[in-house]
Amino acid sequence: MTDWNTDTALFRVAVVVVVVSLAGLSAASGLDKGVRVLSEFNLCLSFVLLAFVIVCGPTVHLFQALSENVGNYLSGLAQMSLRTFAYESPQEPGWYGQWTVLYWAWWISWSPFVGMFIARISRGRTVREFIVGVLLVPTAFNLLWMTAFGNSAIWIDTHVAQGALAQTAGNVDALLFRFFEYLPWAKAVSWLAIVLIAVFFVTSADSGAYVVDAIATRGNPRSPVWQRLFWAAVLGVTAAVLLVAGGLKALQALTLGAALPVAAIMVALCWGLWRGMQADRAHSAQELAHATNFWSGQHWRKRLEQIVHQPTREDVLRFMHSVVLPAMRDVAAELDRRGVQAHVQDDTATGEGEGEAASVRLTIPMAELRDFVYGVRPVRRKLPGFMLTEVAQDEERRYVVEPVTFFADGRQGYDIQYLRGEELIADILRHYERYLSVSADRRTQLLNRAPGHTDPA
Amino acid sequence: MPNEKTETPEPPAEDMVARSAPRLTFAAPVVVPSLVVLGLLLVGCGLFPQQADRFFSDMQAWVVGHFDWFYSVAVTLFLAFLVLVAASRFGDIRLGPDDAKPEFSFLSWTAMLFAAGMGIGLMYFGVGEPLQHYLKPPTALPDTPDAAREALQSTFFHWGFHAWAVYGTMGLVLAYFGFRYNLPLTMRSGLYPLLQQRINGPIGHTVDAFALVGTSAGCATTRGDGAQPRA
């Protein structure tokens, strides 16, 4: 569409130099300003072009086609996703390898670049926001775009050009401008497209320099401007040398071939990400210990001592005898005085090892419902080697033992080793209060009347 | 580097590292091998374009011939993985500390996503791809309404969720380990759950150098492509 002799090496190198210089300028102004201003400018421009094609093309047909295309796409999604033409070759031999596989290789080979860039601009969003945004927004735009341009082109080819447009189909560069010739104001629109393409080049080059610099500096956020300019120049030189000497195709083929190991690495990355997020969830799901609810600043030295000390089975049994049992007996006596039957059971003497066998429990029987049980038993918890502070390194001391509560309804118990007598009583009363509320609630009757988890078998 | 803007024929790799001035933040174990490999590729492809083209094209053809199924499976897996993560409780995790706020508005954010990812291809293939499928469809008869339907369906497929699932997977891995685990924002950080401290060793350098060369080659070839005449 231009009269320039665009075939000369000089022209092509000049294009590269201009693009690189603009990219450098944009890069030098920092990500916020350069890329953002250019991106927003281009987004507006592409919306203008899109609107133009929709309005001046076969408008109604485009909307009809959009609806149908989306339907066809969604309904064929699973089948197309995994289609490998294993049973029969496509009608056009090599279609699968030349289109689908090549696209996938292409996206994968670009993914370190685009991925780094979209990561960089997404700090502070949630994982869900990120995924939904990245999957839906660009896809929606692409589908709209492809419908507007693709369906217009096919429609023009069959209804207006009588197949003339399709003859240029092999050359995608020329085809775009041939396509515009069938729309009004072809010259102006072509220039608009050229500006759009040029800015896309500049932003890609700019982001490219930005991303390469980030990799080269191992993610250093405060890297000097000249480094980004250096990478813009490296990219420019690479492109220019290959343009003049040839070999672009070779490098492109190499990039696409290299997508295979990247794809394999990405599968490993998915697994790693899952593991990383599991660790993350486990970390943030850890709540403050239940027993610390009662803490004020009192007795803090004693508590600190308890936190630092890694208790043994003997420590726990001593705690159960000196704190838990007296507290339970106090509660039982008070209940008896008020006419509520309650009894305390001490199995520590008879029980061997851990678990319920060596437990103490306060039981308040209730007719027709499962009893109220507040029990405490020693539970062993394994500690990783580096957490062991105390001298003994024998097998026995790979564990700490904690007094852990258990209840008739099978709710999760918790460590109460830091509680003092009155605090333990408060804890028992809170659970008893809850037990009474639940017992009075008709909705829970079905469960309340089932045998308790602590009933003797 | 006062003259790094001028078009010197070769990136001065050794020169760069020798001047480890305080204003230099390059990680030498990544940059030096990358520039050497890039320089060798440039010399190889520049001096022997035909041979290099044949060699790498054969390699690419071999990969496509033997691993086409792997590409389909892997890319579909990435899409399924992202959907699963977004639907799970992991979706609530913030990319950064819990109180981090997004840096860009939603509109700027999406605008930046496009421009970096797909801008140029969209321009060329918006008209080109549907029309080419229309003339040479995978299963329908060429030049028929069926062919048109399949053409757009195939184009949607290639430019839809799958493309962005690939970018999104890589982006999520980088952003997650970069901002949540506070690791450097490079590809090696994604391997942290597998390699742990070894990401700081030779394996990590290799992965990053690979990403650097790949990104440079990808950018340069696309730009080169775009600078080809179109009249």
XYZ file of C-alpha atoms in Angstrom:
688
model
C 0.000 0.000 0.000
C 3.033 2.251 0.231
C 5.276 3.273 -2.613
C 8.451 2.784 -0.631
C 10.809 0.066 -1.671
C 10.347 -2.006 1.456
C 12.454 -4.857 0.159
C 15.822 -3.313 0.869
C 17.779 -4.381 3.891
C 18.307 -0.729 4.713
C 14.588 -0.130 5.063
C 14.081 -3.130 7.295
C 17.021 -2.215 9.516
C 15.713 1.330 9.680
C 12.386 -0.045 10.909
C 14.170 -2.049 13.573
C 16.232 0.967 14.637
C 13.138 3.151 14.945
C 11.277 0.505 16.908
C 14.202 -0.095 19.236
C 14.749 3.610 19.797
C 11.090 4.143 20.653
C 11.124 1.061 22.855
C 14.242 2.342 24.577
C 12.611 5.700 25.133
C 9.554 4.012 26.557
C 11.640 1.659 28.673
C 13.724 4.519 30.017
C 10.611 6.244 31.319
C 9.822 3.244 33.493
C 7.112 0.623 33.368
C 4.419 2.834 34.829
C 4.635 5.540 32.292
C 6.049 4.114 29.079
C 4.300 0.793 28.708
C 1.103 1.884 30.344
C 0.542 4.970 28.252
C 1.361 3.101 25.051
C -0.796 0.112 26.003
C -3.802 2.224 26.803
C -3.326 4.224 23.636
C -3.219 1.010 21.644
C -6.191 -0.497 23.368
C -8.253 2.568 22.465
C -6.971 2.448 18.912
C -7.792 -1.234 18.531
C -11.293 -0.632 19.871
C -11.713 2.086 17.254
C -10.569 -0.293 14.523
C -12.778 -3.074 15.861
C -15.807 -0.796 15.989
C -15.075 0.393 12.475
C -14.967 -3.140 11.104
C -18.141 -4.119 12.931
C -20.042 -1.044 11.743
C -18.785 -1.026 8.158
C -18.719 -4.788 7.764
C -21.791 -7.043 7.685
C -22.893 -5.888 11.145
C -25.911 -8.104 11.757
C -24.186 -11.151 10.340
C -21.234 -10.509 12.674
C -23.389 -10.532 15.784
C -25.182 -13.661 14.620
C -21.854 -15.277 13.878
C -20.410 -14.219 17.241
C -23.197 -15.981 19.076
C -22.838 -19.105 17.014
C -19.038 -19.083 17.170
C -19.068 -18.879 20.945
C -21.523 -21.755 21.091
C -19.486 -23.894 18.722
C -16.328 -23.078 20.614
C -17.702 -23.900 24.032
C -19.464 -27.074 22.929
C -16.388 -28.349 21.118
C -13.940 -27.261 23.780
C -13.239 -30.603 25.462
C -13.033 -32.506 22.211
C -10.835 -29.942 20.449
C -8.577 -29.569 23.479
C -7.394 -33.144 23.331
C -7.872 -33.848 19.614
C -4.721 -35.361 18.107
C -6.153 -36.858 14.880
C -4.956 -40.287 15.993
C -7.571 -42.234 13.992
C -7.563 -40.271 10.781
C -5.444 -37.489 9.393
C -7.162 -34.152 8.984
C -8.512 -33.518 5.516
C -5.747 -30.995 5.045
C -2.673 -33.108 5.902
C -0.445 -31.494 8.493
C -3.206 -29.192 9.704
C -2.811 -30.293 13.305
C 0.972 -29.878 13.318
C 0.972 -26.639 11.364
C -1.745 -24.920 13.330
C -2.623 -26.309 16.740
C 0.756 -27.715 17.735
C 2.603 -24.742 16.320
C 0.348 -22.343 18.194
C 0.838 -24.231 21.413
C 4.611 -24.225 20.888
C 4.405 -20.548 20.096
C 2.452 -19.629 23.211
C 4.746 -21.790 25.348
C 7.916 -20.297 23.930
C 6.535 -16.843 24.703
C 5.333 -17.775 28.151
C 8.499 -16.872 30.106
C 8.228 -13.433 28.546
C 4.495 -12.807 28.827
C 4.287 -14.700 32.103
C 6.990 -12.576 33.678
C 5.318 -9.444 32.459
C 1.821 -10.275 33.647
C 3.277 -11.450 36.959
C 5.041 -8.141 37.356
C 1.872 -6.109 36.940
C -0.317 -8.365 39.103
C 1.146 -7.939 42.557
C -1.595 -7.518 45.134
C -4.332 -9.337 43.230
C -5.693 -12.606 44.553
C -4.936 -15.849 42.756
C -8.581 -16.096 41.691
C -8.652 -12.529 40.378
C -5.477 -13.224 38.458
C -6.747 -16.436 36.862
C -10.201 -15.121 36.046
C -8.771 -11.888 34.674
C -6.087 -13.540 32.587
C -8.335 -16.297 31.239
C -11.487 -14.336 30.555
C -10.704 -10.756 29.626
C -8.165 -11.236 26.838
C -10.033 -14.280 25.550
C -13.292 -12.362 25.308
C -11.554 -9.613 23.391
C -9.798 -12.067 21.088
C -13.021 -13.868 20.254
C -14.771 -10.610 19.482
C -11.852 -9.533 17.336
C -11.598 -12.808 15.452
C -15.308 -12.754 14.706
C -15.254 -9.175 13.480
C -12.261 -9.661 11.188
C -12.613 -13.340 10.289
C -16.315 -13.425 9.602
C -16.166 -10.108 7.754
C -13.387 -11.463 5.575
C -15.228 -14.675 4.785
C -18.446 -12.777 4.164
C -16.741 -10.271 1.880
C -14.965 -13.066 0.063
C -18.180 -14.946 -0.666
C -20.624 -12.035 -1.107
C -18.567 -9.154 -2.488
C -15.182 -10.263 -3.758
C -16.343 -13.549 -5.314
C -13.284 -15.372 -4.034
C -10.765 -12.665 -4.891
C -9.866 -11.959 -1.285
C -9.111 -15.600 -0.578
C -6.457 -15.634 -3.271
C -4.199 -13.527 -1.074
C -4.843 -15.703 1.964
C -1.364 -17.219 1.876
C 0.239 -13.879 2.692
C -1.236 -12.731 5.987
C 0.578 -9.387 5.922
C -0.815 -8.318 2.590
C -4.185 -9.890 3.291
C -5.028 -7.462 6.094
C -4.607 -4.498 3.760
C -6.429 -6.206 0.880
C -9.261 -6.738 3.330
C -9.411 -3.030 4.184
C -9.786 -2.220 0.488
C -13.274 -3.669 0.617
C -14.251 -1.279 3.415
C -14.753 2.499 3.196
C -11.808 4.864 3.778
C -9.353 2.074 3.010
C -6.325 4.379 2.969
C -7.003 5.937 6.370
C -7.867 2.631 7.962
C -4.680 1.068 6.632
C -2.666 3.836 8.214
C -4.496 3.346 11.468
C -3.591 -0.345 11.321
C 0.033 0.486 10.612
C 0.190 2.801 13.617
C -1.409 0.088 15.714
C 1.091 -2.520 14.565
C 3.986 -0.136 15.109
C 2.905 0.638 18.654
C 2.389 -3.055 19.335
C 5.967 -3.609 18.215
C 7.256 -0.871 20.448
C 5.378 -2.126 23.507
C 6.490 -5.708 22.861
C 10.086 -4.613 22.457
C 9.794 -2.419 25.508
C 8.315 -5.204 27.635
C 10.863 -7.580 26.146
C 13.743 -5.412 27.309
C 12.078 -5.050 30.676
C 11.576 -8.789 31.136
C 15.044 -9.763 29.912
C 16.556 -7.264 32.313
C 14.490 -8.721 35.147
C 15.812 -12.205 34.371
C 19.359 -10.937 33.965
C 19.331 -9.196 37.334
C 17.507 -12.030 39.109
C 14.482 -9.890 39.672
C 16.309 -6.884 41.066
C 13.660 -4.162 41.209
C 16.139 -1.282 41.226
C 18.127 -1.857 38.106
C 19.622 1.147 36.301
C 17.941 2.432 33.158
C 20.929 1.851 30.915
C 20.604 -1.903 31.444
C 17.141 -1.907 29.974
C 18.417 0.152 27.076
C 21.235 -2.345 26.682
C 18.770 -5.222 26.339
C 16.615 -3.234 23.927
C 19.782 -2.790 21.869
C 20.676 -6.496 22.101
C 17.217 -7.449 20.874
C 17.444 -4.851 18.129
C 20.896 -5.977 17.018
C 19.791 -9.597 16.954
C 16.796 -8.746 14.808
C 18.772 -6.438 12.510
C 21.673 -8.852 11.963
C 19.326 -11.702 11.167
C 17.260 -9.508 8.878
C 20.303 -8.512 6.865
C 22.103 -11.859 6.898
C 19.054 -14.118 6.920
C 18.537 -16.776 9.554
C 15.425 -15.349 11.188
C 13.524 -18.460 10.196
C 16.218 -20.633 11.722
C 16.100 -18.826 15.046
C 12.320 -18.974 14.993
C 12.396 -22.721 14.388
C 14.825 -23.085 17.253
C 12.548 -21.107 19.552
C 9.591 -23.300 18.662
C 11.583 -26.507 19.091
C 12.773 -25.297 22.480
C 9.144 -25.038 23.574
C 9.112 -28.773 24.294
C 11.467 -28.654 27.299
C 9.721 -25.496 28.488
C 6.388 -27.350 28.395
C 7.897 -30.140 30.467
C 9.297 -27.618 32.952
C 5.884 -25.988 33.140
C 4.260 -29.272 34.144
C 6.775 -29.437 36.990
C 5.990 -25.814 37.831
C 2.291 -26.647 38.191
C 3.111 -29.378 40.644
C 5.451 -27.059 42.529
C 2.832 -24.334 42.647
C 0.316 -26.758 44.125
C 2.777 -27.822 46.797
C 3.664 -24.221 47.495
C 0.033 -23.245 47.951
C -0.592 -26.213 50.216
C 2.222 -25.046 52.468
C 0.820 -21.529 52.279
C -2.683 -22.613 53.300
C -1.369 -24.760 56.130
C 0.666 -21.825 57.351
C -2.093 -19.234 57.317
C -4.725 -21.669 58.608
C -2.762 -22.087 61.853
C -4.668 -20.180 64.497
C -3.627 -18.946 67.899
C -3.761 -21.790 70.408
C -7.178 -22.260 71.981
C -5.720 -22.284 75.440
C -4.266 -18.796 74.996
C -7.774 -17.268 74.854
C -7.655 -16.820 78.610
C -4.338 -15.095 78.730
C -3.866 -11.690 80.176
C -0.438 -10.376 81.001
C -0.454 -12.216 84.315
C 1.998 -15.004 85.028
C 3.736 -14.344 81.749
C 7.130 -15.544 82.960
C 5.665 -18.875 83.980
C 3.939 -19.154 80.604
C 7.039 -18.313 78.676
C 8.838 -21.022 80.602
C 6.116 -23.497 79.639
C 6.288 -22.477 75.965
C 10.035 -22.966 75.842
C 9.943 -26.240 77.761
C 9.210 -29.371 75.708
C 7.019 -31.493 77.977
C 7.416 -35.229 78.510
C 4.794 -37.788 79.476
C 5.725 -37.327 83.122
C 5.185 -33.574 82.890
C 1.744 -34.122 81.401
C 0.688 -36.687 83.998
C 1.866 -34.331 86.718
C -0.200 -31.525 85.151
C -3.242 -33.783 84.926
C -2.954 -34.715 88.572
C -2.138 -31.330 89.997
C -4.317 -29.053 87.834
C -6.870 -30.968 85.753
C -8.214 -33.418 88.317
C -8.659 -30.833 91.128
C -10.414 -28.502 88.726
C -12.745 -31.249 87.532
C -13.462 -32.309 91.128
C -14.293 -28.704 92.048
C -16.770 -28.483 89.189
C -18.300 -31.877 89.993
C -18.692 -30.950 93.681
C -20.338 -27.664 92.836
C -22.715 -29.382 90.395
C -23.587 -31.996 93.025
C -24.330 -29.262 95.511
C -26.835 -27.861 92.988
C -28.440 -31.210 92.349
C -26.751 -32.088 89.058
C -25.128 -35.450 88.981
C -21.509 -35.459 87.813
C -18.498 -37.642 88.300
C -14.779 -37.535 87.633
C -12.932 -40.551 86.329
C -9.161 -40.995 86.583
C -7.653 -43.664 84.321
C -4.067 -42.467 84.531
C -3.047 -45.147 86.983
C -4.458 -48.064 85.000
C -3.880 -46.850 81.458
C -0.635 -47.584 79.710
C 0.787 -45.483 76.885
C -1.071 -42.622 75.269
C -4.636 -41.960 74.392
C -7.854 -42.439 76.233
C -6.388 -45.281 78.280
C -4.482 -42.746 80.391
C -7.133 -40.068 80.452
C -9.053 -38.139 83.050
C -12.604 -37.054 82.358
C -15.538 -35.201 83.815
C -18.864 -36.781 82.856
C -22.290 -35.217 83.363
C -24.909 -37.819 82.395
C -28.151 -36.726 80.750
C -31.181 -38.880 80.215
C -32.013 -39.650 76.567
C -29.086 -37.598 75.269
C -25.432 -38.398 75.002
C -23.503 -37.414 78.127
C -21.459 -34.304 78.525
C -17.817 -35.343 78.594
C -14.798 -33.103 79.038
C -11.718 -35.269 79.025
C -7.974 -34.743 78.890
C -5.418 -37.246 77.656
C -1.717 -37.163 76.865
C -1.015 -37.098 73.135
C 2.361 -37.556 71.504
C 3.375 -35.166 68.762
C 6.443 -35.671 66.623
C 8.843 -32.762 66.332
C 11.295 -32.196 63.492
C 14.897 -32.647 64.643
C 15.835 -28.981 64.427
C 13.043 -28.063 66.837
C 14.379 -30.220 69.649
C 15.931 -27.966 72.234
C 16.583 -30.357 75.057
C 19.636 -32.472 75.493
C 18.190 -35.950 75.193
C 18.370 -37.118 71.589
C 17.235 -40.694 72.175
C 14.226 -42.115 70.376
C 11.870 -41.238 73.215
C 12.569 -37.516 72.918
C 11.792 -37.136 69.227
C 8.340 -36.425 70.588
C 6.686 -33.943 72.841
C 3.647 -34.984 74.840
C 0.749 -32.603 75.321
C -2.445 -32.761 77.363
C -5.207 -32.642 74.754
C -8.944 -32.381 75.363
C -11.592 -34.733 73.974
C -15.373 -34.516 73.926
C -18.315 -36.888 73.675
C -19.394 -35.425 70.342
C -16.026 -36.082 68.725
C -15.032 -32.481 68.149
C -11.355 -31.695 67.607
C -9.450 -31.463 70.877
C -6.721 -28.966 71.654
C -3.687 -28.574 73.834
C -4.454 -27.140 77.284
C -1.024 -27.371 78.846
C -0.856 -23.641 79.613
C -4.123 -23.387 81.526
C -4.240 -22.684 85.225
C -6.889 -24.128 87.546
C -9.529 -21.378 87.274
C -8.930 -21.068 83.556
C -9.487 -24.764 83.108
C -12.738 -24.480 85.067
C -13.783 -21.597 82.831
C -13.006 -23.765 79.803
C -15.086 -26.671 81.161
C -17.996 -24.328 81.904
C -17.879 -22.841 78.412
C -18.178 -26.289 76.927
C -20.937 -27.254 79.354
C -22.845 -24.105 78.449
C -22.470 -24.984 74.784
C -23.597 -28.531 75.509
C -26.788 -27.241 77.148
C -27.511 -24.880 74.252
C -27.023 -27.630 71.716
C -29.137 -30.060 73.761
C -32.016 -27.582 73.810
C -31.827 -27.022 70.073
C -34.320 -29.278 68.326
C -32.378 -29.162 65.089
C -29.502 -31.093 66.627
C -31.609 -33.793 68.318
C -30.861 -36.416 65.725
C -27.180 -36.262 66.500
C -27.499 -35.673 70.249
C -29.336 -38.947 70.768
C -26.717 -41.030 69.015
C -24.103 -42.777 71.169
C -21.197 -40.557 72.174
C -17.680 -41.079 70.923
C -16.352 -41.572 74.443
C -18.895 -44.159 75.541
C -17.392 -47.472 76.597
C -17.719 -49.879 73.717
C 28.024 1.931 28.799
C 27.612 5.387 27.351
C 27.056 4.108 23.803
C 24.814 1.135 24.321
C 22.205 2.715 22.073
C 24.422 2.580 18.997
C 24.011 -0.495 16.864
C 27.191 -2.434 17.511
C 27.265 -5.688 15.600
C 27.953 -7.906 18.613
C 26.837 -7.581 22.212
C 30.075 -6.882 24.089
C 29.654 -9.696 26.564
C 33.041 -9.785 28.265
C 33.312 -6.043 28.372
C 30.010 -5.857 30.220
C 30.953 -8.048 33.094
C 34.458 -6.685 33.474
C 32.976 -3.349 34.474
C 31.256 -4.514 37.612
C 30.586 -0.958 38.605
C 28.214 -0.324 41.503
C 25.592 0.701 38.969
C 25.516 -2.812 37.563
C 22.919 -5.271 38.813
C 23.466 -8.101 36.324
C 23.780 -11.595 37.735
C 26.945 -12.718 35.971
C 26.259 -16.500 36.072
C 23.061 -15.860 34.112
C 24.093 -13.012 31.829
C 27.479 -14.246 30.617
C 26.368 -17.696 29.370
C 23.216 -16.158 27.894
C 25.095 -13.559 25.894
C 27.614 -16.157 24.729
C 24.860 -18.520 23.572
C 22.939 -15.671 21.976
C 26.120 -14.487 20.226
C 26.859 -17.994 18.941
C 23.301 -18.381 17.674
C 23.527 -15.027 15.993
C 26.809 -15.900 14.304
C 25.566 -19.351 13.340
C 22.238 -18.213 11.968
C 23.765 -15.109 10.392
C 26.691 -16.809 8.645
C 24.958 -20.024 7.622
C 21.304 -19.111 7.350
C 20.390 -22.000 5.023
C 22.130 -24.721 7.000
C 20.864 -23.338 10.304
C 17.368 -23.070 8.926
C 17.438 -26.666 7.683
C 18.902 -27.976 10.923
C 16.508 -26.185 13.262
C 13.511 -26.763 11.005
C 14.285 -30.488 10.977
C 14.563 -30.389 14.724
C 11.256 -28.589 15.034
C 9.605 -31.015 12.610
C 10.918 -33.946 14.630
C 9.555 -32.451 17.850
C 6.163 -31.819 16.254
C 6.123 -35.282 14.691
C 6.806 -37.096 17.941
C 5.422 -34.879 20.664
C 2.334 -33.265 19.121
C 0.167 -35.228 21.567
C 2.228 -33.950 24.488
C 1.567 -30.346 23.506
C -2.184 -30.950 23.400
C -2.215 -32.778 26.711
C 0.081 -30.309 28.475
C -1.745 -27.187 27.341
C -5.120 -28.683 28.266
C -3.639 -29.632 31.618
C -2.576 -26.025 32.241
C -6.104 -24.829 31.547
C -7.656 -27.468 33.814
C -5.087 -26.681 36.494
C -5.885 -22.966 36.487
C -9.630 -23.591 36.631
C -9.101 -25.995 39.526
C -6.932 -23.531 41.427
C -9.352 -20.658 40.878
C -12.246 -22.809 42.086
C -10.371 -24.066 45.140
C -9.644 -22.260 48.379
C -6.213 -21.478 46.962
C -7.964 -18.829 44.906
C -8.206 -16.635 47.993
C -4.453 -16.398 48.390
C -3.137 -12.957 47.591
C -0.151 -12.490 45.306
C 1.847 -10.666 47.927
C 1.368 -10.124 51.651
C -2.265 -10.330 52.770
C -2.575 -6.547 52.827
C -1.013 -5.912 49.398
C -3.015 -3.645 47.106
C -2.981 -3.920 43.291
C -0.642 -1.456 41.688
C -2.684 -0.782 38.551
C -6.386 -0.210 38.001
C -8.308 -3.084 36.448
C -8.548 -1.342 33.082
C -4.840 -0.532 32.861
C -4.084 -4.039 33.976
C -6.082 -5.669 31.183
C -4.773 -3.199 28.636
C -1.227 -4.139 29.568
C -2.059 -7.826 29.327
C -3.135 -7.507 25.706
C -0.432 -5.341 24.408
C 2.330 -7.540 25.746
C 0.750 -10.846 24.865
C -0.963 -10.862 21.626
C -1.224 -7.535 19.952
C 0.707 -8.138 16.783
C -0.594 -11.599 16.029
C -4.138 -10.422 16.463
C -3.647 -7.843 13.726
C -2.272 -10.288 11.195
C -4.199 -13.423 11.990
C -7.586 -11.829 12.612
C -8.205 -11.871 8.891
C -5.631 -14.438 7.886
C -6.371 -17.419 10.063
C -10.128 -17.777 9.565
C -9.722 -17.303 5.835
C -6.983 -19.910 5.589
C -8.999 -22.408 7.595
C -11.970 -21.618 5.386
C -9.973 -22.592 2.318
C -8.242 -25.577 3.964
C -10.373 -26.790 6.848
C -9.343 -29.765 8.983
C -12.516 -31.819 8.500
C -15.188 -29.871 6.593
C -15.328 -29.404 2.822
C -13.462 -26.261 1.714
C -15.414 -23.163 0.730
C -18.674 -24.272 2.339
C -20.698 -22.848 5.260
C -19.446 -25.823 7.257
C -15.899 -24.759 6.496
C -16.665 -21.224 7.685
C -18.117 -22.566 10.918
C -15.119 -24.798 11.503
C -12.720 -22.001 10.548
C -14.001 -19.724 13.268
C -14.246 -22.563 15.759
C -10.603 -23.482 15.143
C -9.497 -19.866 15.331
C -11.331 -19.400 18.633
C -9.679 -22.563 19.885
C -6.192 -21.345 19.037
C -6.701 -17.834 20.400
C -8.997 -18.571 23.313
C -8.592 -19.979 26.792
C -5.692 -22.276 25.964
C -3.341 -19.521 24.878
C -4.029 -17.570 28.011
C -3.860 -20.674 30.152
C -0.246 -21.083 29.047
C 0.597 -17.471 29.831
C -1.484 -17.547 32.990
C 0.213 -20.664 34.332
C 3.666 -19.228 33.886
C 2.558 -15.833 35.181
C 0.882 -17.308 38.228
C 3.918 -19.402 39.133
C 6.195 -16.377 38.847
C 3.886 -13.990 40.648
C 3.107 -16.472 43.392
C 6.668 -17.378 44.281
C 7.899 -13.878 43.570
C 5.408 -11.989 45.713
C 4.181 -14.583 48.190
C 7.419 -16.462 48.858
C 9.495 -13.341 48.292
C 11.820 -15.121 45.869
C 13.370 -13.361 42.880
C 10.838 -12.851 40.105
C 12.444 -15.302 37.673
C 11.629 -18.745 36.358
C 13.959 -20.561 38.748
C 11.820 -19.473 41.697
C 9.010 -21.658 40.368
C 11.243 -24.656 40.957
C 11.674 -23.793 44.629
C 9.303 -26.540 45.891
C 11.305 -29.088 43.905
C 14.864 -27.866 44.386
C 14.645 -25.682 47.498
C 18.019 -23.999 48.148
C 19.505 -25.487 44.996
C 17.643 -22.915 42.895
C 20.541 -20.614 43.758
C 23.028 -22.999 42.168
C 23.899 -24.048 38.614
C 20.460 -25.553 37.908
C 18.810 -22.259 38.710
C 21.302 -20.290 36.603
C 20.712 -22.650 33.688
C 16.941 -22.319 33.873
C 17.168 -18.527 33.966
C 19.724 -18.383 31.166
C 17.419 -20.602 29.123
C 14.522 -18.231 29.750
C 16.697 -15.231 28.892
C 17.912 -16.652 25.580
C 14.425 -17.908 24.741
C 12.825 -14.563 25.458
C 15.459 -12.651 23.507
C 15.186 -14.986 20.534
C 11.383 -14.859 20.662
C 11.304 -11.070 20.793
C 13.917 -10.622 18.105
C 12.294 -13.027 15.654
C 8.837 -11.564 16.105
C 10.145 -8.109 15.634
C 12.159 -9.258 12.657
C 9.091 -10.884 11.200
C 7.121 -7.742 11.639
C 9.776 -5.691 9.932
C 9.453 -7.865 6.844
C 7.918 -5.940 3.969
C 4.177 -5.781 3.843
C 2.835 -3.778 0.961
